[in-house]
XYZ file of C-alpha atoms in Angstrom:
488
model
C 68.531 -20.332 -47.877
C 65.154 -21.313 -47.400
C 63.225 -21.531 -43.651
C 62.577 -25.122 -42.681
C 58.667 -26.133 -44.362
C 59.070 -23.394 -46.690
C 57.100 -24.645 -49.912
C 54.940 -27.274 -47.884
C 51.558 -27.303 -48.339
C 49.342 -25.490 -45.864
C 48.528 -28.128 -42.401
C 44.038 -28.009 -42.011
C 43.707 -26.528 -38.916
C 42.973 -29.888 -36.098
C 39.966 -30.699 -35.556
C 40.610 -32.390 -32.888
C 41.080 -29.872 -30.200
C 37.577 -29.512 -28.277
C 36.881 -25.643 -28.014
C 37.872 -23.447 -25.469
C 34.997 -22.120 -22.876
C 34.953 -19.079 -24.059
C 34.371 -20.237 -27.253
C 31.195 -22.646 -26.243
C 29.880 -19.411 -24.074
C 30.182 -17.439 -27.126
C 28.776 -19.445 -29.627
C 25.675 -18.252 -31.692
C 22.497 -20.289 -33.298
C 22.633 -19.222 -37.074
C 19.606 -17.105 -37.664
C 19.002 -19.679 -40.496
C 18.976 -22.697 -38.119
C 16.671 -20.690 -36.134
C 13.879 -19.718 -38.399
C 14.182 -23.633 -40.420
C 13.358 -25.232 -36.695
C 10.255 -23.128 -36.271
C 7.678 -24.685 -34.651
C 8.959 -28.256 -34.352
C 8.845 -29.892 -31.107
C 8.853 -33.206 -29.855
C 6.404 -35.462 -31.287
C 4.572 -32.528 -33.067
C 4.571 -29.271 -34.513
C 3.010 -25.914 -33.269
C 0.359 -24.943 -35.533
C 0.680 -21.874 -37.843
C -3.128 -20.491 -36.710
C -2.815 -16.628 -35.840
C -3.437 -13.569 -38.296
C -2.649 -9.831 -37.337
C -5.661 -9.345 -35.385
C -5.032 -12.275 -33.311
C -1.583 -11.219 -32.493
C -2.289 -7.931 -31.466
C -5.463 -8.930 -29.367
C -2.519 -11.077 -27.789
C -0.108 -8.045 -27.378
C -2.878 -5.921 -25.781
C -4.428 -9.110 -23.530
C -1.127 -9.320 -21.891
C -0.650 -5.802 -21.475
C -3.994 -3.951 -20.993
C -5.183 -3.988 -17.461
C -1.891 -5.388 -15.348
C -1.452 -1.722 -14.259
C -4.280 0.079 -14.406
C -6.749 -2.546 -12.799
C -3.666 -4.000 -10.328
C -0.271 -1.960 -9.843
C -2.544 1.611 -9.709
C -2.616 1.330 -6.324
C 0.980 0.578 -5.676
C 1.979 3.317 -8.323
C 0.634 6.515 -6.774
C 2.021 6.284 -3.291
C 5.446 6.785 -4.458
C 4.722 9.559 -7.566
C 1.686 11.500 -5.994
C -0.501 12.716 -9.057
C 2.597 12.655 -11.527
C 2.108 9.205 -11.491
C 0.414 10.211 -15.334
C 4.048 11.030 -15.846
C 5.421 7.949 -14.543
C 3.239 5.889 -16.850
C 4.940 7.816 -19.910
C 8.269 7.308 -18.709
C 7.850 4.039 -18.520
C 5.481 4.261 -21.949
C 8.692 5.379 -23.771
C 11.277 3.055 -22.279
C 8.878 0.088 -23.614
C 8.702 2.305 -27.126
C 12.375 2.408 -27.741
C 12.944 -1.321 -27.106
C 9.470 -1.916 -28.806
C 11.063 -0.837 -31.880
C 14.071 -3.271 -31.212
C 11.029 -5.985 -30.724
C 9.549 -5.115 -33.497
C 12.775 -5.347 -36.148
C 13.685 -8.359 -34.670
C 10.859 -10.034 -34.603
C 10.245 -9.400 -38.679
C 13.516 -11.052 -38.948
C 13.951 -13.593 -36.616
C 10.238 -15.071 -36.206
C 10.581 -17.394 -33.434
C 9.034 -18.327 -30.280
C 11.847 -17.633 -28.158
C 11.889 -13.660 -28.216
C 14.771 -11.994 -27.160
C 15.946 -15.274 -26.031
C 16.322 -16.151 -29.405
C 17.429 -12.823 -30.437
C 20.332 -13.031 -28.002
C 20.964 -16.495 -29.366
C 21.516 -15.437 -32.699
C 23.692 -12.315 -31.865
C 25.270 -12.611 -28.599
C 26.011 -16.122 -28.178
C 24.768 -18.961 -25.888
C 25.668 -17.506 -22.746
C 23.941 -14.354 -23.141
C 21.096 -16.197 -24.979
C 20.835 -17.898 -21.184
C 20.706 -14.748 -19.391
C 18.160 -13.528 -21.377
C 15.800 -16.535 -21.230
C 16.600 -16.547 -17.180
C 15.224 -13.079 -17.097
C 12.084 -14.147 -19.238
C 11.121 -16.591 -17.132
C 11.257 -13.939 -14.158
C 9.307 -11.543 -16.621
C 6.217 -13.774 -17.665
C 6.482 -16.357 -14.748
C 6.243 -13.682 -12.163
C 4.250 -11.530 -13.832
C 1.436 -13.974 -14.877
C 1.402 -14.595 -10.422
C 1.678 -10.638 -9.754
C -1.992 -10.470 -11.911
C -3.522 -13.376 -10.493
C -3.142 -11.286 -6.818
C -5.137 -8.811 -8.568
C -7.641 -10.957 -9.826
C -8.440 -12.067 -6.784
C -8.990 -8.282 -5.221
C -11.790 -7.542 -8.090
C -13.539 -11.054 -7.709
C -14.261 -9.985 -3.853
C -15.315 -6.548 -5.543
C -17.821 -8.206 -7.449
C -18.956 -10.905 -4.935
C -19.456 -8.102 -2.491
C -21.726 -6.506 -4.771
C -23.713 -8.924 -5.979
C -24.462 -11.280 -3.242
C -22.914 -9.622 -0.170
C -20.331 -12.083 0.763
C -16.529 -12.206 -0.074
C -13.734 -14.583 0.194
C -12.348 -15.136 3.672
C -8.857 -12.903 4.119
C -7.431 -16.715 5.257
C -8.253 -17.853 1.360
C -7.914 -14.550 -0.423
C -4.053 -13.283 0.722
C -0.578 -14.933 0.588
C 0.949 -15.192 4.451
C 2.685 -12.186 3.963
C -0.612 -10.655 3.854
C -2.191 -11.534 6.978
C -3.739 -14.916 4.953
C -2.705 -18.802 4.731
C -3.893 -19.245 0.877
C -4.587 -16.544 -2.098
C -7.407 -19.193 -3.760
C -8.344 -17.000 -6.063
C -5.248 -16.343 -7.775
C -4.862 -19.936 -7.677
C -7.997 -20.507 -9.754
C -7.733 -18.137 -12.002
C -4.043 -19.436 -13.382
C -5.546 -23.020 -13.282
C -8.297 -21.847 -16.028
C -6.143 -19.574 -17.943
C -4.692 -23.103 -18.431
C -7.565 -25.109 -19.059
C -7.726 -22.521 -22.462
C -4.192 -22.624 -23.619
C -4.383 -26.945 -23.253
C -6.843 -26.217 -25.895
C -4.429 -25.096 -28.487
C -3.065 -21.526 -29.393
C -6.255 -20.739 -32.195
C -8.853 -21.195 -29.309
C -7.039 -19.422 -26.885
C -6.852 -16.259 -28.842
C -10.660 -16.621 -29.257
C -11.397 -16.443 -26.313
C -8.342 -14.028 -25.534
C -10.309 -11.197 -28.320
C -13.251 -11.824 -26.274
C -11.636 -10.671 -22.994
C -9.853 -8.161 -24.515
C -12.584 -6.208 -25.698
C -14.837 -6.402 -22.677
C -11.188 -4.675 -20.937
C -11.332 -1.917 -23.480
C -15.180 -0.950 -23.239
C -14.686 -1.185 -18.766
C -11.765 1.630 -19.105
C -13.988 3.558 -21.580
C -16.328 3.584 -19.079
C -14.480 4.317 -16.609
C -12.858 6.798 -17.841
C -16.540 8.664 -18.482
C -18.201 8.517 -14.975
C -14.551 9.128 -13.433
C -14.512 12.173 -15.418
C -17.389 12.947 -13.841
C -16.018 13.459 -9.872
C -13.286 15.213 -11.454
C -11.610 17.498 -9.184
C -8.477 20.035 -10.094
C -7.435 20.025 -6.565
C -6.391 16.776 -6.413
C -3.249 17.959 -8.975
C -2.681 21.129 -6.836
C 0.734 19.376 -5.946
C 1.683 17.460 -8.903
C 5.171 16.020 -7.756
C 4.992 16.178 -4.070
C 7.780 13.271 -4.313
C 10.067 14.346 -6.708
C 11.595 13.026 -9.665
C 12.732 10.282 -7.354
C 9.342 9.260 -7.376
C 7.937 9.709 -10.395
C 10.943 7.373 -11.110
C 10.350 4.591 -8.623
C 6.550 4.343 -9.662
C 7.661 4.066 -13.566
C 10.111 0.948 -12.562
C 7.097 -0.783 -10.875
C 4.854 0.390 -13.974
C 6.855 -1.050 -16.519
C 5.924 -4.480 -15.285
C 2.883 -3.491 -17.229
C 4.088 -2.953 -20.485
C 5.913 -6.527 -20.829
C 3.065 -7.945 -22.511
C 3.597 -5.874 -26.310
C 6.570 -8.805 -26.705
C 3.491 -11.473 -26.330
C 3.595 -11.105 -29.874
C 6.845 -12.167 -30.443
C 6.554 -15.752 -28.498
C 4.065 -16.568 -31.083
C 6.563 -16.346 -34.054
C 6.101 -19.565 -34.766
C 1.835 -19.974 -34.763
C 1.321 -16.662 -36.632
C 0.414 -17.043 -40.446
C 2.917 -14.500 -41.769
C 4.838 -13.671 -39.251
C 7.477 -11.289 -40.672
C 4.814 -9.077 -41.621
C 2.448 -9.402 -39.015
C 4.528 -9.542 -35.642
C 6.400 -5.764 -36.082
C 2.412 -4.551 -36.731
C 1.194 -5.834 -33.832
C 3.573 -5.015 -31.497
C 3.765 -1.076 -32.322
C -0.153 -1.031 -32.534
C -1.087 -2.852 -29.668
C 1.863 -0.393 -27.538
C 0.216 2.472 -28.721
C -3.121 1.763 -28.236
C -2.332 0.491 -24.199
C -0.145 3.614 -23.605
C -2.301 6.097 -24.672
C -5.273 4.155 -22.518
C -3.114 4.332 -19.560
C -2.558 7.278 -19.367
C -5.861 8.637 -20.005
C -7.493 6.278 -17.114
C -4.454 7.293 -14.791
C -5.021 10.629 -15.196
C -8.867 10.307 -14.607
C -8.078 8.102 -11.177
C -5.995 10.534 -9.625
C -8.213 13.557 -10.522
C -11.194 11.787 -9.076
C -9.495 10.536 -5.906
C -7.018 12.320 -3.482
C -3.187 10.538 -4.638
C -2.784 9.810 -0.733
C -6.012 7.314 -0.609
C -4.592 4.721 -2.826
C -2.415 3.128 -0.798
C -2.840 -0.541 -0.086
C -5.747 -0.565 -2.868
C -5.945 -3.007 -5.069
C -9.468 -3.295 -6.847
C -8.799 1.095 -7.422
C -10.955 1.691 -9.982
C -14.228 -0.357 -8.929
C -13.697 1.568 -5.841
C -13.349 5.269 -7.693
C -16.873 4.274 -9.329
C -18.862 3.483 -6.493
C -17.154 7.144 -5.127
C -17.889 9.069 -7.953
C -21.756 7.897 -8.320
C -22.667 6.703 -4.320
C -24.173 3.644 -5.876
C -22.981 0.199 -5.348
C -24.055 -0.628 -9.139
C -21.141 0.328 -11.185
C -18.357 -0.102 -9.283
C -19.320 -3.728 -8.904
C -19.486 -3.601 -13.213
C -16.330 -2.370 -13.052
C -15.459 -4.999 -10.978
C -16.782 -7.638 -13.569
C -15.298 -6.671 -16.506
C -11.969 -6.473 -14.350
C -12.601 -9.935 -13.436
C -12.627 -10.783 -16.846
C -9.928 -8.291 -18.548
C -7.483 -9.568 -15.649
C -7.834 -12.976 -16.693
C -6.679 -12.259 -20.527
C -3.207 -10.686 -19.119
C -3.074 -14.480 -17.007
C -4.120 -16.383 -19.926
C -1.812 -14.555 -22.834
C 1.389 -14.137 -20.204
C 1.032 -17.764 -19.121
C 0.672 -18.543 -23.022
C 4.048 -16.435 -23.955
C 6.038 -18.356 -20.696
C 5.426 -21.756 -22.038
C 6.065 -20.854 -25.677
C 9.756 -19.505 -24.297
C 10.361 -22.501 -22.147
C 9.218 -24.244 -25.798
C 12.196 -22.481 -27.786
C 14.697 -23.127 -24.887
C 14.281 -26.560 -24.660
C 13.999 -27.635 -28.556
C 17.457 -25.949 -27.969
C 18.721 -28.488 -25.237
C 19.381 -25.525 -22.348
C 16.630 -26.806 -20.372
C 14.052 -30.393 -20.234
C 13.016 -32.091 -23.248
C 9.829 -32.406 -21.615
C 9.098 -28.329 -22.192
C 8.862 -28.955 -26.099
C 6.614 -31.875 -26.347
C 3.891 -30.864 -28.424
C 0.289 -32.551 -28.389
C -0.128 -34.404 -32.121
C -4.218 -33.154 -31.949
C -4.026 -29.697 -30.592
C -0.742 -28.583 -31.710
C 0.187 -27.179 -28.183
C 2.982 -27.970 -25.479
C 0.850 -30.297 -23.203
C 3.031 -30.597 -20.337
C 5.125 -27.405 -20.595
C 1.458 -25.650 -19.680
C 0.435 -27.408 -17.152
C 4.367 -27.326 -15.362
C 4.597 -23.671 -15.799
C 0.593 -23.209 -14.819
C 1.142 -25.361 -11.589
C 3.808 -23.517 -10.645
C 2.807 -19.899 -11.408
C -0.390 -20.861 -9.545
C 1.489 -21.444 -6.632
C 3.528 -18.362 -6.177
C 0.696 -16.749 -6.748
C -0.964 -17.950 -3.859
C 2.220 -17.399 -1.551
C 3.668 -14.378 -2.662
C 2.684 -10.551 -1.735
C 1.987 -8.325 -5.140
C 4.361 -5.633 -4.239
C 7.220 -7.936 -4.333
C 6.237 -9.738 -7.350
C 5.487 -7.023 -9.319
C 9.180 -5.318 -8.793
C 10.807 -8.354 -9.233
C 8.531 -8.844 -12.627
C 10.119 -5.586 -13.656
C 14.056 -5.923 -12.982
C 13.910 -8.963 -14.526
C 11.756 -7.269 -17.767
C 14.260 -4.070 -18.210
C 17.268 -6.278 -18.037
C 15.771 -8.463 -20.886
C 15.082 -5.368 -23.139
C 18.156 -4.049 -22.363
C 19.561 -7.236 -24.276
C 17.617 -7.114 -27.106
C 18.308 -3.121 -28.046
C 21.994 -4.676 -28.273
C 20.894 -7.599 -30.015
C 19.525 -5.494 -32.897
C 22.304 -3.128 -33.477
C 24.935 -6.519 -33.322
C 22.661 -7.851 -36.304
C 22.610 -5.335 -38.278
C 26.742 -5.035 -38.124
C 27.442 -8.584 -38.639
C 24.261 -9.099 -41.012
C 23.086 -5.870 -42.635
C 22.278 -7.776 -45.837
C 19.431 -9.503 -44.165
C 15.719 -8.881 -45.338
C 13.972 -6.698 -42.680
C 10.025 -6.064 -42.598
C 11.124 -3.300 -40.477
C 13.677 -1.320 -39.300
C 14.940 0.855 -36.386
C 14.532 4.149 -36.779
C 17.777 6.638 -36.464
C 19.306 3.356 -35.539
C 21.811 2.725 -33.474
C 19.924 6.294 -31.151
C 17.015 4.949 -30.886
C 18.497 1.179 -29.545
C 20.649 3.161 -27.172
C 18.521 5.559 -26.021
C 16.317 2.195 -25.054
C 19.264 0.506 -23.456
C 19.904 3.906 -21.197
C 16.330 4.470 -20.312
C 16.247 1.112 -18.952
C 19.444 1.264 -16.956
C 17.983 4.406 -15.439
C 14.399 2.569 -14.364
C 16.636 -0.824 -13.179
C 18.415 1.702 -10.922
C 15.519 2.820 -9.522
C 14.198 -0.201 -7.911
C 14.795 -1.203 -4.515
C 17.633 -2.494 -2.893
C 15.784 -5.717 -2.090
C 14.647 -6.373 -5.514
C 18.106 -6.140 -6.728
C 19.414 -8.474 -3.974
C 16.444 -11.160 -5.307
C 17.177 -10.445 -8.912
C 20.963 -11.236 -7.853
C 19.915 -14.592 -6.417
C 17.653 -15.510 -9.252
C 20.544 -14.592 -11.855
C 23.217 -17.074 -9.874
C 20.379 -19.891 -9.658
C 20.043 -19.523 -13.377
C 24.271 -19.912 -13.970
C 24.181 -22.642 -11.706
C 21.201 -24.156 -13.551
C 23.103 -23.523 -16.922
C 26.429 -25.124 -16.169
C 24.849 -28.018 -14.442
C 22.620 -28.871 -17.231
C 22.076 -26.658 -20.304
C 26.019 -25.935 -21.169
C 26.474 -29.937 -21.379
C 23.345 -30.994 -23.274
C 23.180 -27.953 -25.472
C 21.991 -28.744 -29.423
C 25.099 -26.462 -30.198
C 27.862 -28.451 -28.073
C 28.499 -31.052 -30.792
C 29.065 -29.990 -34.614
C 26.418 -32.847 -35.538
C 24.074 -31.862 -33.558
């Protein structure tokens, strides 16, 4: 005898049951729908302007300087001399995901960086987290520099006409000032440039960039100069503890090789282009660090940099007792300081770009000028607002905050890659892992290690800043998502 139905045609699955939450958390941005929307915004299009040189001048502005000309002096403290070792610690964490980057980025060419990557692997929810931390990374970050800035440009007015900016205008309340002006300023012209579209920014981004490079050169050959062994005599008088602490806090300035990546969708060939620049512009600022690192702490006891900012202008005038180079120093600092401003601040508003074409946050972020092909009001939102923290926020804090917020994103997108190439290995890829998955977990442990390393206060601020972002998310983005209708 026959069950009851047996022999009737198959029932279509309902379509009329809304999906579960899990399911909306979960779901993922085709990697298809992701590359077709590239560059389209609201009322314009971002403009397809930048070859390889561009986007490794990018790479390298964001990156070269942040901690040689600004963290240096919060580095050594807590790793003595071995703070050469800290910066290669932290040189290989940022290799390992680099190479995550850099696959990625050859497949998925998008503005959003590991945003987007975690979009198109991990689902939305993730995708969130990931863009949360981003805008910790490059918002923060892009205020941390601007503190910095402001050190060398009393450096340089110092040495040229005698006169620097009152403490009351040139530090945040915490301290011992009202108002950091100067970092202010310098976020307010870094936007002035990117208003101007993304192919004169990177003009004037190369320009900066190699007046940075030709400053460490030479300081790197008069610091070689006061050279003294001694100053190595006890080369880890912290321990590994330390050498560990200072590479957390020096990772915050390797975030800007991903610069690249945020300009997916303004770079001429960008499957072939962004992997290059991103491994050659990470080599190139490693291998610089270090070298100047290890010429600052053989030129200067490790126990005198505390509470320096402005380091290396002040090694200079050391090493020669004249007034003349350090303030050159100080200078080119001024200018190589602003590049890491102007190319962070660039890569911010190009993620807030990708986020909001997606619905997760305003419409307002993706508006894109018809003449200069460039997010009008995202820059000037994000500029205003950098430009304030930087005037009200100590650089210690924001540079460890820049940093948990940095390894938890790279974390994501060493996952991201291995998930891709399980549930799409026949995808074209301009390049690949090596001894993948190692290499992508090797990455992902090397940055749990540095994120436990940080204190117990950044972790308590990163835990607020995650729970503002959920609440943010389920307020706003997991309602107006482009993903939480079929037709949309």
């Amino acid at each position: 005898m026959l069950d009851q139905g047996q022999g009737a045609p198959p029932q279509p699955p309902r379509t009329d049951v809304p999906p579960s939450l899990g399911a909306r958390l979960m779901r993922r941005k085709p990697v298809e729908r992701l590359v077709a929307e590239g560059g389209q915004g609201e009322g314009g299009s971002l403009r397809r302007s930048l070859g390889l040189w561009q986007l490794t001048m990018i790479s390298i502005g964001a990156t070269l300087g942040t901690g040689i000309f600004v963290v240096l002096g919060e580095a050594v403290p807590k790793a003595g001399p071995a703070v050469t070792l800290s910066f290669v610690i932290a040189g290989l964490t940022a290799l390992f995901s680099a190479f995550s980057y850099a696959e990625l980025a050859g497949t998925i060419p998008v503005a959003g960086s590991s945003y987007s990557y975690a979009y198109a692997t991990m689902g939305e929810l993730i995708a969130w987290v990931c863009g949360w931390c981003l805008l910790l990374e490059y918002g923060v970050s892009v205020a941390a520099v601007a503190v910095g800035w402001g050190e060398y440009l009393n450096e340089l007015l110092d040495g040229t006409i005698g006169v620097t900016i009152p403490q009351a205008l040139s530090a945040p309340p915490g301290d011992g000032g009202v108002l950091n002006l100067p970092a202010l300023i310098v976020v307010l012209l870094a936007m002035v440039f990117l208003l101007g579209g993304a192919k004169e920014s990177a003009r004037a981004n190369t320009v900066m960039v190699c007046v940075k490079i030709a400053a460490l050169v030479l300081f790197c050959a008069i610091g070689f100069m006061g050279f003294r062994s001694g100053n190595y005599a006890h080369f880890m008088p912290l321990g590994m503890a330390g050498v560990s602490a200072a590479g957390a806090t020096l990772f915050f300035s390797y975030i800007g090789f991903d610069a690249a990546s945020t300009a997916g969708e303004e770079a001429k060939d960008a499957q072939r282009d962004l992997p290059r620049a991103i491994m050659l512009s990470l080599v190139i600022v490693t291998a610089l660090y270090v070298l100047v690192a290890a010429v600052a702490v053989g030129a200067r006891p490790w126990r005198t940099f505390a509470g320096s900012e402005a380091t290396l202008a002040q090694i200079m005038r050391d090493v020669t007792g004249q007034s003349f180079w350090g303030t050159l120093l100080a200078a080119c600092a001024v200018v190589a300081i602003a590049s890491v401003v102007l190319t962070v601040l660039y890569g911010q508003t190009r993620i807030l770009f990708a986020m909001s074409r997606d619905g997760l946050v305003p419409k307002v972020f993706a508006r894109v000028h018809p003449k200069t092909g460039a997010p009008r009001a995202n820059t000037v939102i994000v500029s205003v607002f950098c430009g304030v923290l930087a005037a009200a926020i100590p650089l210690g804090r924001l540079a460890d905050a820049t940093s948990i917020g940095t390894l938890f994103a790279f974390g994501l997108v060493n996952i991201a890659v291995v998930v891709l190439r399980r549930t799409r290995p026949e995808m074209p890829r301009t390049f690949r892992v090596p001894l993948s998955p190692l290499l992508p977990a090797l990455g992902l442990g090397f940055c749990v290690w540095m994120m436990g390393s940080l204190s117990a206060v950044t972790w308590v601020v990163f835990g607020v800043w995650m729970a503002a972002g959920l609440v943010f998310y389920f307020v706003y983005g997991y309602r107006r998502s482009r993903l939480a209708t079929p037709e949309s």
